[in-house]
Short mmCIF file of C-alpha atoms in Angstrom, two decimals:
data_model
loop_
_atom_site.label_atom_id
_atom_site.label_comp_id
_atom_site.label_asym_id
_atom_site.label_seq_id
_atom_site.Cartn_x
_atom_site.Cartn_y
_atom_site.Cartn_z
CA MET A 187 -7.04 -10.98 3.89
CA LYS A 188 -10.24 -10.21 5.80
CA THR A 189 -13.46 -10.33 3.79
CA LYS A 190 -13.99 -6.62 4.31
CA ASP A 191 -10.58 -5.80 2.89
CA ARG A 192 -11.08 -8.24 0.06
CA ILE A 193 -14.34 -6.53 -0.87
CA LEU A 194 -12.54 -3.19 -1.02
CA HIS A 195 -9.70 -4.67 -3.01
CA ILE A 196 -11.94 -6.35 -5.60
CA SER A 197 -14.24 -3.32 -5.82
CA LEU A 198 -11.30 -1.06 -6.52
CA ALA A 199 -10.11 -3.35 -9.31
CA LEU A 200 -13.58 -3.53 -10.85
CA PHE A 201 -14.18 0.22 -10.58
CA ASN A 202 -10.84 0.92 -12.19
CA ASP A 203 -11.19 -1.58 -15.02
CA GLU A 204 -14.91 -1.62 -15.75
CA GLY A 205 -15.87 1.83 -14.53
CA GLU A 206 -17.57 2.73 -11.28
CA ALA A 207 -20.94 3.46 -12.86
CA ASP A 208 -21.12 0.06 -14.56
CA THR A 209 -20.22 -1.96 -11.47
CA THR A 210 -22.95 -3.12 -9.09
CA THR A 211 -22.65 -4.78 -5.68
CA ILE A 212 -23.90 -7.97 -7.36
CA ASP A 213 -20.93 -7.80 -9.74
CA ILE A 214 -18.61 -7.41 -6.80
CA ALA A 215 -20.17 -10.34 -4.91
CA ASN A 216 -20.02 -12.50 -8.06
CA GLU A 217 -16.42 -11.63 -8.69
CA MET A 218 -15.58 -12.61 -5.14
CA ASP A 219 -17.72 -15.71 -5.18
CA ILE A 220 -19.64 -14.66 -2.06
CA SER A 221 -23.36 -14.12 -1.61
CA PRO A 222 -24.79 -10.59 -1.93
CA GLY A 223 -26.01 -11.07 1.65
CA ASN A 224 -22.48 -11.62 2.86
CA LEU A 225 -21.35 -8.48 1.09
CA TYR A 226 -24.27 -6.58 2.60
CA TYR A 227 -23.13 -7.68 6.05
CA HIS A 228 -19.91 -5.69 5.54
CA PHE A 229 -21.14 -2.83 3.40
CA LYS A 230 -24.71 -1.57 3.09
CA GLY A 231 -24.31 -0.81 -0.59
CA LYS A 232 -21.93 0.66 -3.13
CA ASP A 233 -22.00 4.08 -1.50
CA GLN A 234 -20.28 2.78 1.59
CA ILE A 235 -17.66 0.98 -0.47
CA ILE A 236 -16.87 4.09 -2.49
CA THR A 237 -16.73 6.24 0.62
CA GLU A 238 -14.35 3.79 2.27
CA LEU A 239 -12.13 3.61 -0.82
CA PHE A 240 -12.00 7.38 -0.99
CA LYS A 241 -11.01 7.50 2.68
CA GLN A 242 -8.12 5.17 1.92
CA TYR A 243 -7.09 7.26 -1.04
CA GLU A 244 -7.40 10.53 0.84
CA GLN A 245 -5.24 9.26 3.66
CA ALA A 246 -2.53 7.78 1.46
CA MET A 247 -2.45 10.79 -0.85
CA SER A 248 -2.36 13.28 2.03
CA HIS A 249 0.66 11.53 3.44
CA THR A 250 2.42 11.47 0.10
CA LEU A 251 1.63 15.10 -0.62
CA THR A 252 2.71 16.31 2.81
CA ALA A 253 6.25 14.97 2.35
CA PRO A 254 7.68 17.79 0.17
CA ILE A 255 5.81 20.44 2.19
CA GLU A 256 7.38 19.29 5.41
CA GLN A 257 10.91 18.88 4.19
CA PRO A 258 12.52 19.38 0.77
CA LEU A 259 12.97 16.16 -1.18
CA SER A 260 16.35 17.24 -2.49
CA THR A 261 19.08 18.51 -0.19
CA ASP A 262 21.05 20.26 -2.91
CA ARG A 263 21.57 20.29 -6.64
CA SER A 264 23.14 16.84 -6.64
CA ASN A 265 19.85 15.06 -5.98
CA VAL A 266 17.42 17.44 -7.64
CA GLU A 267 16.18 14.49 -9.67
CA ASP A 268 14.44 13.13 -6.59
CA ASN A 269 11.85 15.83 -7.12
CA TRP A 270 11.09 14.44 -10.55
CA TYR A 271 10.95 10.87 -9.28
CA TYR A 272 8.48 12.07 -6.69
CA LEU A 273 6.11 13.05 -9.50
CA TYR A 274 6.06 9.40 -10.57
CA VAL A 275 5.23 8.40 -7.02
CA VAL A 276 2.25 10.76 -6.93
CA MET A 277 1.00 9.67 -10.34
CA GLU A 278 1.35 5.99 -9.51
CA GLU A 279 -0.71 6.51 -6.41
CA MET A 280 -3.38 8.37 -8.36
CA TYR A 281 -3.39 5.60 -10.91
CA GLN A 282 -4.27 3.05 -8.24
CA TYR A 283 -7.52 4.92 -7.63
CA ARG A 284 -8.04 6.15 -11.18
CA PHE A 285 -11.77 5.36 -11.18
CA LEU A 286 -12.28 8.52 -9.11
CA TYR A 287 -10.73 10.66 -11.82
CA HIS A 288 -12.50 8.96 -14.70
CA ASN A 289 -15.90 9.82 -13.33
CA LEU A 290 -14.95 12.76 -11.18
CA ASP A 291 -17.80 15.25 -11.67
CA ASN A 292 -20.41 12.58 -11.34
CA ILE A 293 -18.92 11.10 -8.17
CA LEU A 294 -18.40 14.47 -6.52
CA GLN A 295 -21.98 15.44 -7.24
CA ARG A 296 -23.25 12.30 -5.58
CA TYR A 297 -20.99 12.53 -2.52
CA PRO A 298 -20.74 16.02 -1.03
CA ASP A 299 -18.39 14.80 1.69
CA MET A 300 -16.02 13.47 -0.89
CA LYS A 301 -16.20 16.75 -2.73
CA ARG A 302 -14.87 18.50 0.35
CA GLY A 303 -12.13 15.92 0.69
CA PHE A 304 -11.24 16.15 -2.95
CA LYS A 305 -10.97 19.93 -2.80
CA ARG A 306 -8.59 19.58 0.10
CA LEU A 307 -6.52 17.11 -1.88
CA ILE A 308 -6.27 19.50 -4.83
CA GLN A 309 -5.15 22.28 -2.51
CA LEU A 310 -2.62 19.94 -0.97
CA LYS A 311 -1.40 18.90 -4.40
CA ARG A 312 -0.95 22.54 -5.25
CA ALA A 313 0.89 23.19 -2.01
CA ALA A 314 3.18 20.20 -2.59
CA LEU A 315 4.07 21.35 -6.10
CA TYR A 316 4.57 24.88 -4.82
CA ALA A 317 6.91 23.59 -2.12
CA ILE A 318 8.88 21.64 -4.72
CA CYS A 319 9.17 24.70 -6.96
CA GLN A 320 10.26 26.81 -3.99
CA THR A 321 13.00 24.31 -3.22
CA LEU A 322 14.13 24.31 -6.83
CA LEU A 323 14.20 28.08 -6.76
CA GLN A 324 16.27 28.13 -3.58
CA GLN A 325 18.68 25.61 -5.04
CA SER A 326 18.86 27.73 -8.21
CA VAL A 327 17.62 24.92 -10.38
CA ILE A 328 14.82 26.99 -11.84
CA ASP A 329 14.42 30.67 -12.33
CA ALA A 330 10.81 31.75 -12.11
CA ARG A 331 9.26 34.18 -9.71
CA ASP A 332 6.00 35.50 -8.37
CA GLN A 333 3.15 35.22 -10.81
CA GLN A 334 5.15 33.05 -13.19
CA LEU A 335 5.83 30.57 -10.42
CA LEU A 336 2.22 30.51 -9.24
CA GLY A 337 1.04 30.04 -12.82
CA LEU A 338 3.48 27.21 -13.30
CA VAL A 339 2.26 25.51 -10.11
CA ASP A 340 -1.38 25.82 -11.14
CA ASN A 341 -0.66 24.45 -14.60
CA MET A 342 1.17 21.51 -13.09
CA THR A 343 -1.67 20.84 -10.65
CA LEU A 344 -4.18 20.98 -13.46
CA ASN A 345 -2.15 18.57 -15.56
CA LEU A 346 -1.55 16.22 -12.71
CA THR A 347 -5.24 16.12 -11.82
CA PHE A 348 -6.69 15.54 -15.26
CA TRP A 349 -3.88 13.74 -17.02
CA PHE A 350 -5.54 10.32 -16.99
CA ASN A 351 -8.77 11.66 -18.50
CA TYR A 352 -6.92 13.50 -21.22
CA SER A 353 -4.69 10.57 -21.99
CA GLU A 354 -7.60 8.16 -22.28
CA LEU A 355 -9.55 10.51 -24.54
CA LEU A 356 -6.57 10.88 -26.79
CA HIS A 357 -5.10 7.39 -26.86
CA ASP A 358 -7.78 5.09 -25.42
CA ARG A 359 -6.12 2.57 -23.16
CA ARG A 360 -2.37 2.44 -23.06
CA PRO A 361 -0.03 0.47 -20.85
CA PRO A 362 -0.05 2.19 -17.44
CA HIS A 363 3.68 2.86 -17.39
CA THR A 364 3.41 4.74 -20.69
CA THR A 365 0.54 6.87 -19.42
CA ILE A 366 2.35 7.66 -16.19
CA HIS A 367 5.67 8.34 -17.85
CA GLN A 368 4.11 10.63 -20.41
CA GLY A 369 2.30 12.43 -17.61
CA VAL A 370 5.57 13.11 -15.81
CA LEU A 371 7.22 14.13 -19.08
CA GLN A 372 4.36 16.55 -19.64
CA LEU A 373 4.86 18.10 -16.20
CA LEU A 374 8.57 18.42 -16.86
CA THR A 375 7.86 20.06 -20.20
CA MET A 376 6.24 22.84 -18.23
CA VAL A 377 9.23 23.22 -15.95
CA ALA A 378 11.76 22.82 -18.78
CA PRO A 379 11.76 26.47 -19.96
CA TYR A 380 12.88 27.49 -16.47
CA LEU A 381 15.57 24.84 -16.13
CA GLY A 382 19.28 25.30 -16.57
CA ASP A 383 21.32 23.15 -18.98
CA GLU A 384 22.40 20.81 -16.23
CA GLN A 385 18.89 19.67 -15.46
CA LEU A 386 17.86 19.58 -19.08
CA SER A 387 19.79 16.34 -19.50
CA PHE A 388 17.28 14.68 -17.21
CA TYR A 389 14.52 16.00 -19.40
CA ARG A 390 16.25 14.59 -22.48
CA ASP A 391 16.46 11.19 -20.77
CA CYS A 392 12.74 11.34 -20.09
CA GLU A 393 12.10 12.07 -23.74
CA SER A 394 14.17 9.16 -24.95
CA ILE A 395 12.55 6.75 -22.49
CA TYR A 396 9.18 7.85 -23.79
CA ALA A 397 10.28 7.32 -27.39
CA THR A 398 11.41 3.78 -26.53
CA MET A 399 8.13 3.06 -24.79
CA LEU A 400 6.17 4.14 -27.85
CA GLU A 401 8.31 1.94 -30.09
CA GLN A 402 7.65 -1.01 -27.79
CA THR A 403 3.87 -0.50 -27.77
CA ASP A 404 3.56 -0.11 -31.53
CA MET B 257 10.91 14.98 28.70
CA SER B 258 9.42 18.47 28.61
CA ASP B 259 12.02 19.37 26.04
CA LYS B 260 10.85 16.52 23.87
CA LYS B 261 7.28 17.60 24.37
CA SER B 262 7.96 21.17 23.29
CA LYS B 263 9.80 19.86 20.28
CA VAL B 264 6.75 17.86 19.35
CA THR B 265 4.48 20.86 19.77
CA ASP B 266 6.89 23.00 17.76
CA LYS B 267 6.73 20.47 15.00
CA ALA B 268 2.98 20.27 15.37
CA SER B 269 2.52 24.01 15.07
CA GLU B 270 4.78 24.07 12.08
CA ILE B 271 2.82 21.35 10.38
CA ALA B 272 -0.37 23.14 11.27
CA LYS B 273 1.01 26.31 9.76
CA ASN B 274 2.00 24.48 6.64
CA ILE B 275 -1.34 22.88 6.30
CA TRP B 276 -3.07 26.16 6.90
CA LEU B 277 -0.88 27.86 4.34
CA ALA B 278 -1.71 25.12 1.92
CA GLY B 279 -5.33 26.07 2.33
CA VAL B 280 -6.11 22.61 3.51
CA GLY B 281 -7.15 23.22 7.09
CA ALA B 282 -7.06 19.78 8.63
CA TYR B 283 -8.15 21.47 11.85
CA GLY B 284 -10.87 23.19 9.91
CA LYS B 285 -11.91 19.80 8.63
CA ALA B 286 -12.51 18.41 12.08
CA VAL B 287 -14.46 21.49 13.16
CA GLU B 288 -16.37 21.34 9.91
CA ASP B 289 -17.15 17.69 10.49
CA ALA B 290 -18.22 18.32 14.06
CA GLN B 291 -20.42 21.20 12.98
CA GLY B 292 -21.96 19.10 10.28
CA ARG B 293 -22.80 16.42 12.80
CA LEU B 294 -24.26 18.93 15.22
CA GLU B 295 -26.40 20.57 12.59
CA LYS B 296 -27.73 17.22 11.59
CA VAL B 297 -28.64 16.17 15.09
CA GLY B 298 -29.84 19.58 16.27
CA MET B 299 -28.40 19.18 19.76
CA GLU B 300 -29.08 21.46 22.71
CA PRO B 301 -26.26 23.64 24.07
CA PRO B 302 -24.95 21.53 27.00
CA LYS B 303 -24.77 18.51 24.81
CA LEU B 304 -23.26 20.66 22.10
CA PHE B 305 -20.54 21.75 24.49
CA ARG B 306 -19.76 18.19 25.51
CA GLU B 307 -19.73 17.18 21.89
CA LEU B 308 -17.30 19.97 21.05
CA VAL B 309 -14.96 18.93 23.84
CA LYS B 310 -15.12 15.41 22.58
CA ALA B 311 -14.36 16.56 19.05
CA GLY B 312 -11.50 18.64 20.43
CA SER B 313 -9.87 15.79 22.24
CA ALA B 314 -10.37 13.51 19.30
CA LEU B 315 -8.65 16.19 17.26
CA GLU B 316 -5.74 16.19 19.67
CA ASP B 317 -5.44 12.45 19.30
CA ASP B 318 -5.61 12.84 15.55
CA ALA B 319 -2.84 15.42 15.59
CA ARG B 320 -0.66 13.25 17.80
CA GLY B 321 -1.33 10.26 15.60
CA ALA B 322 -0.52 12.37 12.58
CA LEU B 323 2.89 13.21 13.99
CA GLU B 324 3.71 9.57 14.40
CA THR B 325 2.49 8.69 10.95
CA THR B 326 4.35 11.53 9.22
CA ALA B 327 7.66 9.87 9.94
CA ALA B 328 6.38 6.62 8.48
CA ALA B 329 4.87 8.45 5.52
CA ARG B 330 8.13 10.23 4.86
CA SER B 331 10.12 7.03 4.77
CA SER B 332 7.51 5.41 2.55
CA VAL B 333 7.78 8.31 0.08
CA GLU B 334 11.57 8.09 0.14
CA GLU B 335 11.41 4.36 -0.40
CA ARG B 336 9.17 4.80 -3.41
CA ILE B 337 11.39 7.55 -4.81
CA ASN B 338 14.31 5.14 -4.59
CA ARG B 339 12.38 2.49 -6.47
CA VAL B 340 11.42 4.93 -9.21
CA ARG B 341 15.02 6.14 -9.45
CA GLU B 342 16.31 2.61 -9.93
CA ASN B 343 13.68 1.93 -12.53
CA PHE B 344 14.48 5.16 -14.32
CA HIS B 345 18.18 4.42 -14.42
CA MET B 346 17.46 1.05 -15.98
CA GLN B 347 15.46 2.64 -18.76
CA ARG B 348 17.42 5.70 -19.65
CA PRO B 349 20.23 5.60 -22.21
CA ALA B 350 23.33 4.19 -20.53
CA ARG B 351 25.91 6.61 -19.21
CA ILE B 352 29.44 6.08 -18.03
CA GLU B 353 28.26 6.31 -14.42
CA ASP B 354 25.70 3.59 -15.07
CA LEU B 355 28.30 1.34 -16.60
CA ASN B 356 30.66 1.97 -13.72
CA ALA B 357 27.91 1.18 -11.26
CA LEU B 358 27.16 -2.02 -13.14
CA GLN B 359 30.80 -2.99 -13.12
CA LYS B 360 30.90 -2.42 -9.38
CA LYS B 361 27.90 -4.67 -8.95
CA VAL B 362 29.47 -7.37 -11.11
CA ASP B 363 32.65 -7.14 -9.05
CA GLN B 364 30.65 -7.52 -5.86
CA LEU B 365 28.84 -10.52 -7.28
CA THR B 366 32.10 -12.10 -8.39
CA ARG B 367 33.49 -11.72 -4.88
CA LYS B 368 30.36 -13.30 -3.45
CA VAL B 369 30.54 -16.22 -5.86
CA ASP B 370 34.17 -16.73 -4.96
CA LYS B 371 33.31 -16.74 -1.27
CA LEU B 372 30.44 -19.13 -1.80
CA SER B 373 32.45 -21.58 -3.83
CA LYS B 374 35.17 -21.46 -1.22
CA ALA B 375 32.61 -22.14 1.50
CA LEU B 376 31.23 -25.04 -0.52
CA ALA B 377 34.68 -26.47 -0.98
CA ASP B 378 35.39 -26.11 2.73
CA GLN B 379 32.20 -27.92 3.62
CA GLY B 380 32.89 -30.72 1.22
CA ILE B 381 34.85 -33.82 2.08
CA VAL B 382 38.22 -32.77 3.33
CA LYS B 383 40.69 -33.83 0.73
CA ALA B 384 44.10 -32.78 -0.23
CA ALA B 385 44.32 -29.11 -1.14
CA ALA B 386 44.66 -29.90 -4.83
CA GLY B 387 41.73 -32.30 -4.79
CA ARG B 388 39.58 -29.73 -3.04
CA LYS B 389 40.28 -27.21 -5.71
CA ALA B 390 39.36 -29.67 -8.43
CA ALA B 391 36.16 -30.58 -6.61
CA ALA B 392 35.19 -26.94 -6.31
CA ALA B 393 35.79 -26.46 -10.00
CA ALA B 394 33.68 -29.52 -10.80
CA LYS B 395 30.90 -28.29 -8.55
CA ASN B 396 31.01 -24.97 -10.32
CA LYS B 397 30.69 -26.72 -13.62
CA VAL B 398 27.68 -28.66 -12.47
CA ALA B 399 26.09 -25.52 -11.18
CA THR B 400 26.58 -23.65 -14.40
CA LYS B 401 25.34 -26.58 -16.41
CA LYS B 402 22.29 -27.05 -14.28
CA ALA B 403 20.99 -23.53 -14.56
CA PRO B 404 20.42 -23.36 -18.33
CA THR B 405 18.77 -26.79 -18.50
CA ARG B 406 16.31 -25.76 -15.83
CA LYS B 407 15.56 -22.63 -17.78
CA LYS B 408 14.98 -24.62 -20.93
CA ALA B 409 12.65 -26.96 -19.15
CA SER B 410 10.56 -24.12 -17.76
CA SER B 411 10.37 -22.36 -21.11
CA ARG B 412 9.34 -25.62 -22.69
CA ALA B 413 6.65 -25.99 -20.06
CA LYS B 414 5.47 -22.49 -20.76
CA SER B 415 5.30 -23.02 -24.48
CA THR B 416 3.30 -26.20 -24.06
CA THR B 417 0.80 -24.49 -21.78
CA SER B 418 0.42 -21.62 -24.19
CA LYS B 419 -0.12 -24.14 -26.98
CA ARG B 420 -2.72 -25.87 -24.90
CA LYS B 421 -4.46 -22.57 -24.34
CA ALA B 422 -4.44 -21.82 -28.03
#
């Protein structure tokens, strides 16, 4: 790995685990066992590192979120579940860059460019969830229309965006797979009232997996 | 060729429409960015025009690049969905379909093992048919015996290292 990429990699890990605010470029250089001067050669400070990391995140997330807008994830009722699995994919990707969400207001205030990018991402997230719900509606998996559907999409977007903050406030740190799984379960709980019996079995599976996870952590 | 091109532009306009509908405005982003740069620099009109053309062509490149990457992005999303699905199926309460799928896998593995042991026997010293069979059986025995001892050894190694740590 090139030094530049290594710096980004280590910074991301430190930001995620120790918090962005508490991590300095000296910490990053120390962690990598390189001199601060060497780090400075690649990045002129933490700002540039954060901006670069956000660029990576924005690009990856845009690609992921465009997928269901471009083409439905499920072709018919037989693989409807792919839509639910997709929610895991999105959450896992968010989790990789969770430091952004843990300090969101603060970061967005400091970086106006990122604020613009982040707003676009939220809109895209909303559009992706809307596209999924539209597909489900067309495939008669859910029955919700107009305002109900829009409300559902906004609630899901809200949950998806702030799930990690909420989860950490409520449970402190949990194993990542539990946090992510519960997040998806939470999203499905919102869709559940609109689901037919057939799809409810998937929801029941999600519940029982979550129960097992909790038993294993206790 | 031209047909292909129009297909690409069709796709491009559809994506653009989608993005616009989504309130994202990737095109808007580039214009926004260009404007931001211009405001910062305070450029005179001719330069501004050149700069806009430059931004425009960069935008075109971006759009073309985006088309190429969407296919890759799509397959990456599908790949990840498949991984999550597999993982999910492992964790959820077993169903008849799961058990059937498992049985199928076991059958496949059994066939492979049979093939492998046959190949091993064929490679071995050519003996009488009966002797070959016995040799294959013996080899199988050795193989099955070897595996657990190796496992034990590694677990022992692990436990000693963890003891050392403690």
